[in-house]
mmCIF file of N, CA and C in Angstrom:
data_model
loop_
_atom_site.group_PDB
_atom_site.id
_atom_site.type_symbol
_atom_site.label_atom_id
_atom_site.label_comp_id
_atom_site.label_asym_id
_atom_site.label_seq_id
_atom_site.Cartn_x
_atom_site.Cartn_y
_atom_site.Cartn_z
ATOM 1 N N MET A 1 64.822 -73.432 -79.704
ATOM 2 C CA MET A 1 66.092 -74.092 -80.136
ATOM 3 C C MET A 1 67.030 -73.728 -79.539
ATOM 4 N N LYS A 2 66.653 -72.172 -79.482
ATOM 5 C CA LYS A 2 68.185 -71.944 -78.906
ATOM 6 C C LYS A 2 68.613 -72.097 -77.499
ATOM 7 N N LYS A 3 67.596 -72.667 -76.909
ATOM 8 C CA LYS A 3 68.082 -73.006 -75.130
ATOM 9 C C LYS A 3 68.179 -74.768 -75.671
ATOM 10 N N ILE A 4 67.739 -75.303 -76.087
ATOM 11 C CA ILE A 4 68.189 -76.311 -76.397
ATOM 12 C C ILE A 4 69.942 -76.262 -76.727
ATOM 13 N N ALA A 5 70.022 -75.630 -77.981
ATOM 14 C CA ALA A 5 71.645 -75.093 -78.401
ATOM 15 C C ALA A 5 72.695 -74.975 -77.471
ATOM 16 N N SER A 6 72.238 -73.996 -76.359
ATOM 17 C CA SER A 6 72.810 -73.589 -75.478
ATOM 18 C C SER A 6 73.375 -74.145 -74.566
ATOM 19 N N SER A 7 72.199 -74.993 -74.017
ATOM 20 C CA SER A 7 72.094 -76.112 -72.930
ATOM 21 C C SER A 7 73.129 -77.353 -73.097
ATOM 22 N N ALA A 8 73.110 -77.646 -74.700
ATOM 23 C CA ALA A 8 73.740 -78.986 -75.201
ATOM 24 C C ALA A 8 75.686 -77.917 -75.372
ATOM 25 N N MET A 9 75.821 -76.634 -75.315
ATOM 26 C CA MET A 9 76.894 -76.372 -75.111
ATOM 27 C C MET A 9 77.637 -76.439 -74.080
ATOM 28 N N LEU A 10 76.901 -76.344 -73.495
ATOM 29 C CA LEU A 10 77.138 -75.713 -71.455
ATOM 30 C C LEU A 10 77.431 -77.356 -70.831
ATOM 31 N N THR A 11 76.605 -78.261 -71.599
ATOM 32 C CA THR A 11 76.577 -79.450 -70.752
ATOM 33 C C THR A 11 78.105 -79.984 -71.754
ATOM 34 N N GLY A 12 78.252 -79.901 -72.877
ATOM 35 C CA GLY A 12 79.343 -80.280 -73.387
ATOM 36 C C GLY A 12 80.539 -79.623 -72.979
ATOM 37 N N PHE A 13 80.642 -78.637 -72.505
ATOM 38 C CA PHE A 13 81.249 -77.952 -71.757
ATOM 39 C C PHE A 13 81.985 -78.107 -70.652
ATOM 40 N N VAL A 14 81.028 -78.426 -69.625
ATOM 41 C CA VAL A 14 81.433 -78.939 -68.091
ATOM 42 C C VAL A 14 82.031 -80.533 -68.502
ATOM 43 N N ALA A 15 81.783 -81.443 -69.413
ATOM 44 C CA ALA A 15 82.080 -82.370 -69.596
ATOM 45 C C ALA A 15 83.539 -82.822 -70.157
ATOM 46 N N ILE A 16 83.807 -81.648 -70.807
ATOM 47 C CA ILE A 16 85.027 -81.455 -71.477
ATOM 48 C C ILE A 16 86.216 -80.855 -69.999
ATOM 49 N N PHE A 17 85.616 -80.151 -69.693
ATOM 50 C CA PHE A 17 86.534 -79.550 -67.957
ATOM 51 C C PHE A 17 86.321 -80.628 -67.332
ATOM 52 N N LEU A 18 85.743 -81.868 -67.337
ATOM 53 C CA LEU A 18 85.343 -82.432 -65.793
ATOM 54 C C LEU A 18 86.708 -83.490 -66.679
ATOM 55 N N MET A 19 86.808 -83.798 -67.943
ATOM 56 C CA MET A 19 87.704 -84.716 -68.193
ATOM 57 C C MET A 19 89.198 -84.335 -68.055
ATOM 58 N N GLY A 20 89.308 -82.674 -67.901
ATOM 59 C CA GLY A 20 90.457 -82.683 -67.862
ATOM 60 C C GLY A 20 91.066 -82.616 -66.399
ATOM 61 N N CYS A 21 90.365 -82.691 -65.666
ATOM 62 C CA CYS A 21 90.446 -82.794 -64.155
ATOM 63 C C CYS A 21 91.023 -84.157 -63.689
ATOM 64 N N THR A 22 91.945 -84.082 -62.398
ATOM 65 C CA THR A 22 92.178 -85.052 -61.855
ATOM 66 C C THR A 22 91.013 -85.823 -61.057
ATOM 67 N N GLN A 23 91.025 -86.997 -60.831
ATOM 68 C CA GLN A 23 89.776 -87.847 -59.649
ATOM 69 C C GLN A 23 89.646 -86.846 -58.254
ATOM 70 N N GLU A 24 91.150 -86.248 -57.777
ATOM 71 C CA GLU A 24 90.585 -85.728 -56.835
ATOM 72 C C GLU A 24 89.475 -84.154 -56.775
ATOM 73 N N GLN A 25 90.373 -83.678 -57.742
ATOM 74 C CA GLN A 25 89.818 -82.103 -58.478
ATOM 75 C C GLN A 25 88.111 -82.612 -58.459
ATOM 76 N N GLN A 26 87.603 -83.780 -59.292
ATOM 77 C CA GLN A 26 86.457 -84.005 -59.776
ATOM 78 C C GLN A 26 85.846 -84.089 -58.373
ATOM 79 N N ASN A 27 86.380 -85.014 -57.310
ATOM 80 C CA ASN A 27 85.988 -85.164 -56.069
ATOM 81 C C ASN A 27 85.395 -84.276 -55.276
ATOM 82 N N LYS A 28 86.891 -82.774 -55.436
ATOM 83 C CA LYS A 28 86.390 -81.636 -54.601
ATOM 84 C C LYS A 28 85.623 -80.984 -55.119
ATOM 85 N N ILE A 29 84.871 -80.864 -56.427
ATOM 86 C CA ILE A 29 84.370 -80.082 -56.990
ATOM 87 C C ILE A 29 82.637 -80.682 -56.468
ATOM 88 N N GLY A 30 82.627 -82.343 -56.980
ATOM 89 C CA GLY A 30 81.789 -82.652 -56.404
ATOM 90 C C GLY A 30 80.952 -82.079 -54.954
ATOM 91 N N ARG A 31 82.047 -82.491 -53.775
ATOM 92 C CA ARG A 31 82.073 -81.928 -52.404
ATOM 93 C C ARG A 31 81.204 -80.525 -52.162
ATOM 94 N N GLU A 32 81.731 -79.479 -52.976
ATOM 95 C CA GLU A 32 81.388 -78.188 -53.342
ATOM 96 C C GLU A 32 80.117 -78.251 -53.277
ATOM 97 N N ILE A 33 79.441 -78.763 -54.655
ATOM 98 C CA ILE A 33 78.337 -78.879 -54.883
ATOM 99 C C ILE A 33 77.342 -79.276 -53.941
ATOM 100 N N GLN A 34 77.613 -80.572 -53.053
ATOM 101 C CA GLN A 34 76.796 -81.074 -52.072
ATOM 102 C C GLN A 34 76.893 -79.934 -51.083
ATOM 103 N N ASN A 35 78.069 -79.300 -50.972
ATOM 104 C CA ASN A 35 77.610 -78.349 -49.827
ATOM 105 C C ASN A 35 76.916 -76.792 -49.658
ATOM 106 N N TRP A 36 76.789 -76.662 -50.970
ATOM 107 C CA TRP A 36 76.015 -75.714 -51.507
ATOM 108 C C TRP A 36 75.302 -75.997 -51.578
ATOM 109 N N THR A 37 73.921 -77.441 -51.938
ATOM 110 C CA THR A 37 72.900 -77.926 -51.896
ATOM 111 C C THR A 37 72.678 -78.637 -51.158
ATOM 112 N N GLY A 38 73.558 -79.005 -50.170
ATOM 113 C CA GLY A 38 72.929 -79.938 -49.137
ATOM 114 C C GLY A 38 72.543 -81.339 -49.764
ATOM 115 N N THR A 39 72.743 -82.361 -48.564
ATOM 116 C CA THR A 39 72.128 -83.439 -48.291
ATOM 117 C C THR A 39 71.424 -84.032 -47.374
ATOM 118 N N ASN A 40 71.165 -84.965 -47.563
ATOM 119 C CA ASN A 40 69.913 -85.818 -46.722
ATOM 120 C C ASN A 40 70.965 -87.121 -45.859
ATOM 121 N N GLY A 41 72.186 -86.866 -45.204
ATOM 122 C CA GLY A 41 72.812 -87.512 -44.755
ATOM 123 C C GLY A 41 72.881 -88.572 -43.684
ATOM 124 N N VAL A 42 72.936 -89.544 -43.273
ATOM 125 C CA VAL A 42 72.953 -90.357 -42.283
ATOM 126 C C VAL A 42 74.332 -91.119 -41.728
ATOM 127 N N LEU A 43 74.742 -90.940 -40.490
ATOM 128 C CA LEU A 43 75.836 -91.347 -40.368
ATOM 129 C C LEU A 43 75.621 -92.731 -39.457
ATOM 130 N N GLU A 44 75.981 -93.867 -39.742
ATOM 131 C CA GLU A 44 75.773 -95.156 -38.669
ATOM 132 C C GLU A 44 77.097 -95.406 -38.010
ATOM 133 N N PHE A 45 77.583 -96.333 -36.558
ATOM 134 C CA PHE A 45 78.277 -96.416 -35.773
ATOM 135 C C PHE A 45 78.037 -97.691 -35.732
ATOM 136 N N TYR A 46 78.583 -98.291 -35.749
ATOM 137 C CA TYR A 46 79.263 -100.144 -35.719
ATOM 138 C C TYR A 46 79.939 -100.326 -34.580
ATOM 139 N N ALA A 47 79.480 -101.448 -33.443
ATOM 140 C CA ALA A 47 80.355 -102.011 -32.792
ATOM 141 C C ALA A 47 80.437 -103.399 -33.394
ATOM 142 N N GLY A 48 81.167 -103.939 -34.113
ATOM 143 C CA GLY A 48 81.341 -105.422 -34.909
ATOM 144 C C GLY A 48 80.409 -105.231 -35.919
ATOM 145 N N ASP A 49 78.871 -105.838 -35.704
ATOM 146 C CA ASP A 49 78.078 -105.988 -37.072
ATOM 147 C C ASP A 49 76.992 -105.358 -36.138
ATOM 148 N N LYS A 50 77.159 -105.122 -35.255
ATOM 149 C CA LYS A 50 75.596 -104.646 -34.626
ATOM 150 C C LYS A 50 75.395 -103.026 -34.521
ATOM 151 N N LEU A 51 74.694 -102.274 -34.889
ATOM 152 C CA LEU A 51 74.333 -100.785 -35.355
ATOM 153 C C LEU A 51 74.162 -100.297 -33.645
ATOM 154 N N VAL A 52 74.943 -99.576 -33.286
ATOM 155 C CA VAL A 52 74.731 -98.943 -32.017
ATOM 156 C C VAL A 52 74.290 -97.291 -32.108
ATOM 157 N N ARG A 53 74.695 -96.547 -33.141
ATOM 158 C CA ARG A 53 74.100 -95.111 -32.892
ATOM 159 C C ARG A 53 73.812 -94.606 -34.393
ATOM 160 N N ARG A 54 73.006 -93.844 -34.093
ATOM 161 C CA ARG A 54 72.610 -93.354 -36.256
ATOM 162 C C ARG A 54 72.428 -91.611 -35.279
ATOM 163 N N PHE A 55 72.983 -90.905 -36.956
ATOM 164 C CA PHE A 55 72.069 -89.191 -36.696
ATOM 165 C C PHE A 55 72.084 -89.729 -38.154
ATOM 166 N N ILE A 56 70.851 -88.943 -38.539
ATOM 167 C CA ILE A 56 69.683 -88.792 -39.690
ATOM 168 C C ILE A 56 69.533 -87.060 -39.480
ATOM 169 N N HIS A 57 69.284 -87.044 -40.983
ATOM 170 C CA HIS A 57 69.246 -85.258 -41.383
ATOM 171 C C HIS A 57 70.453 -84.643 -41.413
ATOM 172 N N ILE A 58 71.858 -84.747 -41.950
ATOM 173 C CA ILE A 58 72.907 -84.264 -41.908
ATOM 174 C C ILE A 58 72.676 -83.866 -43.104
ATOM 175 N N ASP A 59 73.592 -81.929 -43.059
ATOM 176 C CA ASP A 59 73.588 -81.400 -44.147
ATOM 177 C C ASP A 59 74.703 -81.982 -44.542
ATOM 178 N N LYS A 60 76.199 -82.152 -43.862
ATOM 179 C CA LYS A 60 77.338 -82.550 -44.244
ATOM 180 C C LYS A 60 78.358 -82.644 -42.926
ATOM 181 N N LEU A 61 79.125 -82.937 -43.173
ATOM 182 C CA LEU A 61 80.587 -83.338 -42.614
ATOM 183 C C LEU A 61 81.820 -82.702 -43.181
ATOM 184 N N SER A 62 82.044 -81.893 -41.979
ATOM 185 C CA SER A 62 83.011 -81.064 -42.041
ATOM 186 C C SER A 62 84.225 -81.466 -41.480
ATOM 187 N N THR A 63 85.552 -80.847 -42.578
ATOM 188 C CA THR A 63 86.625 -81.319 -41.408
ATOM 189 C C THR A 63 87.260 -80.124 -40.854
ATOM 190 N N ALA A 64 87.885 -80.986 -39.657
ATOM 191 C CA ALA A 64 88.107 -79.942 -38.915
ATOM 192 C C ALA A 64 89.072 -78.692 -39.098
ATOM 193 N N MET A 65 89.327 -77.249 -38.921
ATOM 194 C CA MET A 65 90.718 -76.873 -39.264
ATOM 195 C C MET A 65 91.151 -76.437 -38.434
ATOM 196 N N GLY A 66 92.684 -76.183 -38.102
ATOM 197 C CA GLY A 66 93.581 -75.574 -37.039
ATOM 198 C C GLY A 66 93.236 -73.614 -37.451
ATOM 199 N N THR A 67 93.137 -73.614 -35.976
ATOM 200 C CA THR A 67 92.792 -71.871 -36.161
ATOM 201 C C THR A 67 93.883 -71.112 -36.610
ATOM 202 N N GLU A 68 94.733 -71.494 -35.703
ATOM 203 C CA GLU A 68 96.374 -70.587 -36.233
ATOM 204 C C GLU A 68 97.192 -71.163 -37.466
ATOM 205 N N ASP A 69 97.255 -72.691 -37.999
ATOM 206 C CA ASP A 69 97.401 -72.862 -38.806
ATOM 207 C C ASP A 69 97.007 -73.488 -39.965
ATOM 208 N N GLY A 70 95.656 -73.791 -39.875
ATOM 209 C CA GLY A 70 94.515 -73.627 -41.480
ATOM 210 C C GLY A 70 95.083 -75.331 -41.490
ATOM 211 N N LYS A 71 95.424 -76.330 -41.137
ATOM 212 C CA LYS A 71 95.753 -77.577 -41.291
ATOM 213 C C LYS A 71 94.353 -78.235 -41.230
ATOM 214 N N PRO A 72 94.630 -79.545 -41.502
ATOM 215 C CA PRO A 72 92.928 -80.138 -41.134
ATOM 216 C C PRO A 72 93.667 -80.794 -40.227
ATOM 217 N N ARG A 73 92.583 -81.233 -38.912
ATOM 218 C CA ARG A 73 92.704 -82.377 -37.658
ATOM 219 C C ARG A 73 91.856 -83.752 -38.291
ATOM 220 N N PRO A 74 91.886 -84.050 -37.364
ATOM 221 C CA PRO A 74 91.768 -85.798 -37.599
ATOM 222 C C PRO A 74 90.880 -85.745 -37.019
ATOM 223 N N TYR A 75 89.808 -85.156 -37.190
ATOM 224 C CA TYR A 75 88.257 -85.521 -36.950
ATOM 225 C C TYR A 75 87.316 -84.511 -37.793
ATOM 226 N N ARG A 76 86.119 -85.393 -37.829
ATOM 227 C CA ARG A 76 85.034 -84.706 -38.792
ATOM 228 C C ARG A 76 83.842 -84.105 -37.813
ATOM 229 N N TYR A 77 83.190 -82.959 -38.159
ATOM 230 C CA TYR A 77 82.478 -82.405 -37.343
ATOM 231 C C TYR A 77 80.838 -82.681 -38.178
ATOM 232 N N GLY A 78 79.336 -82.073 -37.458
ATOM 233 C CA GLY A 78 78.619 -82.144 -38.235
ATOM 234 C C GLY A 78 77.545 -82.058 -36.975
ATOM 235 N N TYR A 79 76.693 -81.821 -37.368
ATOM 236 C CA TYR A 79 75.166 -81.434 -37.422
ATOM 237 C C TYR A 79 73.912 -82.653 -37.314
ATOM 238 N N GLY A 80 73.097 -83.314 -36.755
ATOM 239 C CA GLY A 80 72.372 -84.214 -36.843
ATOM 240 C C GLY A 80 71.317 -84.713 -35.725
ATOM 241 N N VAL A 81 70.029 -85.188 -36.718
ATOM 242 C CA VAL A 81 69.297 -85.645 -35.132
ATOM 243 C C VAL A 81 69.842 -86.737 -35.017
ATOM 244 N N LEU A 82 69.707 -87.019 -33.526
ATOM 245 C CA LEU A 82 70.557 -88.574 -32.667
ATOM 246 C C LEU A 82 69.218 -89.513 -33.090
ATOM 247 N N ASP A 83 69.156 -90.225 -33.675
ATOM 248 C CA ASP A 83 68.021 -91.491 -34.008
ATOM 249 C C ASP A 83 68.290 -92.360 -32.882
ATOM 250 N N GLU A 84 67.387 -91.727 -31.769
ATOM 251 C CA GLU A 84 67.700 -92.928 -30.411
ATOM 252 C C GLU A 84 67.118 -94.405 -30.754
ATOM 253 N N ASN A 85 66.168 -94.010 -31.277
ATOM 254 C CA ASN A 85 65.671 -96.223 -31.683
ATOM 255 C C ASN A 85 65.710 -96.315 -32.577
ATOM 256 N N LEU A 86 66.309 -95.610 -33.440
ATOM 257 C CA LEU A 86 66.803 -96.464 -34.818
ATOM 258 C C LEU A 86 65.944 -96.605 -35.641
ATOM 259 N N ASN A 87 65.226 -95.435 -35.515
ATOM 260 C CA ASN A 87 64.210 -96.332 -36.628
ATOM 261 C C ASN A 87 64.128 -95.419 -38.282
ATOM 262 N N MET A 88 64.739 -94.745 -37.895
ATOM 263 C CA MET A 88 65.648 -93.611 -39.562
ATOM 264 C C MET A 88 64.300 -92.492 -39.296
ATOM 265 N N GLN A 89 64.189 -92.387 -38.588
ATOM 266 C CA GLN A 89 63.147 -90.754 -38.249
ATOM 267 C C GLN A 89 63.302 -90.154 -37.412
ATOM 268 N N ALA A 90 63.294 -88.751 -37.754
ATOM 269 C CA ALA A 90 63.051 -87.831 -36.242
ATOM 270 C C ALA A 90 61.611 -88.067 -35.663
ATOM 271 N N ASP A 91 61.651 -88.389 -34.745
ATOM 272 C CA ASP A 91 60.659 -88.830 -33.718
ATOM 273 C C ASP A 91 60.676 -87.584 -32.548
ATOM 274 N N PRO A 92 59.422 -87.282 -31.788
ATOM 275 C CA PRO A 92 59.085 -86.088 -31.289
ATOM 276 C C PRO A 92 60.279 -86.504 -30.019
ATOM 277 N N GLY A 93 60.762 -85.747 -29.702
ATOM 278 C CA GLY A 93 61.904 -85.774 -28.502
ATOM 279 C C GLY A 93 63.173 -86.015 -29.013
ATOM 280 N N GLU A 94 63.566 -86.460 -30.315
ATOM 281 C CA GLU A 94 64.810 -86.714 -31.149
ATOM 282 C C GLU A 94 65.170 -85.153 -31.533
ATOM 283 N N LYS A 95 66.427 -84.611 -31.148
ATOM 284 C CA LYS A 95 67.057 -83.738 -31.330
ATOM 285 C C LYS A 95 68.127 -83.498 -32.225
ATOM 286 N N LYS A 96 68.393 -82.188 -32.514
ATOM 287 C CA LYS A 96 69.417 -81.792 -33.566
ATOM 288 C C LYS A 96 70.437 -81.700 -32.607
ATOM 289 N N VAL A 97 71.624 -82.330 -32.547
ATOM 290 C CA VAL A 97 72.726 -82.307 -32.170
ATOM 291 C C VAL A 97 74.109 -81.964 -32.497
ATOM 292 N N TYR A 98 75.245 -81.475 -32.467
ATOM 293 C CA TYR A 98 76.330 -81.632 -32.716
ATOM 294 C C TYR A 98 76.932 -82.682 -32.493
ATOM 295 N N PHE A 99 78.025 -83.521 -33.211
ATOM 296 C CA PHE A 99 78.441 -83.845 -33.071
ATOM 297 C C PHE A 99 80.370 -84.575 -33.561
ATOM 298 N N GLU A 100 80.805 -85.229 -33.648
ATOM 299 C CA GLU A 100 82.551 -85.348 -33.853
ATOM 300 C C GLU A 100 82.812 -86.760 -34.144
ATOM 301 N N VAL A 101 83.697 -87.099 -35.433
ATOM 302 C CA VAL A 101 83.946 -88.176 -35.854
ATOM 303 C C VAL A 101 85.440 -88.261 -36.103
ATOM 304 N N SER A 102 86.130 -89.083 -34.731
ATOM 305 C CA SER A 102 87.330 -89.302 -34.884
ATOM 306 C C SER A 102 88.061 -89.711 -36.328
ATOM 307 N N ASP A 103 89.163 -89.345 -36.715
ATOM 308 C CA ASP A 103 89.472 -90.551 -37.949
ATOM 309 C C ASP A 103 90.041 -91.746 -37.366
ATOM 310 N N TYR A 104 90.099 -91.630 -36.295
ATOM 311 C CA TYR A 104 90.553 -92.710 -35.633
ATOM 312 C C TYR A 104 89.524 -93.792 -35.226
ATOM 313 N N ALA A 105 88.177 -92.962 -35.336
ATOM 314 C CA ALA A 105 87.407 -94.102 -34.862
ATOM 315 C C ALA A 105 86.466 -95.375 -35.178
ATOM 316 N N GLY A 106 85.866 -96.005 -34.484
ATOM 317 C CA GLY A 106 85.931 -97.483 -35.462
ATOM 318 C C GLY A 106 84.958 -97.593 -36.270
ATOM 319 N N ASN A 107 84.372 -98.442 -37.028
ATOM 320 C CA ASN A 107 83.302 -98.804 -37.943
ATOM 321 C C ASN A 107 82.271 -97.122 -37.960
ATOM 322 N N TYR A 108 82.106 -96.731 -39.226
ATOM 323 C CA TYR A 108 81.479 -96.331 -39.188
ATOM 324 C C TYR A 108 80.797 -96.121 -40.428
ATOM 325 N N ILE A 109 79.550 -95.473 -41.317
ATOM 326 C CA ILE A 109 79.635 -95.451 -42.376
ATOM 327 C C ILE A 109 78.619 -94.099 -42.476
ATOM 328 N N PHE A 110 78.477 -93.035 -43.414
ATOM 329 C CA PHE A 110 78.070 -91.852 -43.951
ATOM 330 C C PHE A 110 77.723 -92.130 -45.069
ATOM 331 N N PHE A 111 76.177 -92.197 -45.639
ATOM 332 C CA PHE A 111 75.420 -91.974 -46.468
ATOM 333 C C PHE A 111 74.348 -91.158 -47.086
ATOM 334 N N GLU A 112 73.942 -91.258 -48.098
ATOM 335 C CA GLU A 112 72.858 -90.374 -48.109
ATOM 336 C C GLU A 112 71.108 -90.920 -47.854
ATOM 337 N N GLY A 113 70.916 -90.213 -46.895
ATOM 338 C CA GLY A 113 68.939 -90.700 -46.717
ATOM 339 C C GLY A 113 68.307 -91.318 -47.842
ATOM 340 N N PRO A 114 67.421 -92.384 -47.383
ATOM 341 C CA PRO A 114 66.993 -93.038 -48.575
ATOM 342 C C PRO A 114 65.443 -92.317 -48.473
ATOM 343 N N ARG A 115 65.184 -91.324 -47.623
ATOM 344 C CA ARG A 115 63.889 -90.654 -47.613
ATOM 345 C C ARG A 115 64.146 -89.214 -47.780
#
């Protein structure tokens, strides 16, 4: 019974804490939790309405930061498996690669993998 009470108190405290945060602070907390727990991300690139490139099994997309000034750079980077045949699975021969995505890039979407 004590575990249930302490769990309820913790849940209540977290809820009150989050209510006092701005939306941006809540988003930042959520991103930090995801960075810690990881995700099974998928990054897709489109030319018009046609899918042309897909990366799967991405842990996270990171914002590049300047070495000297520490300011964010206009691109994201990460590691993922290049899904060459676009079948949403890592087939033999499809390897994990480094990639960069410019803020000025065309149409792309990043989402949690369904599998």
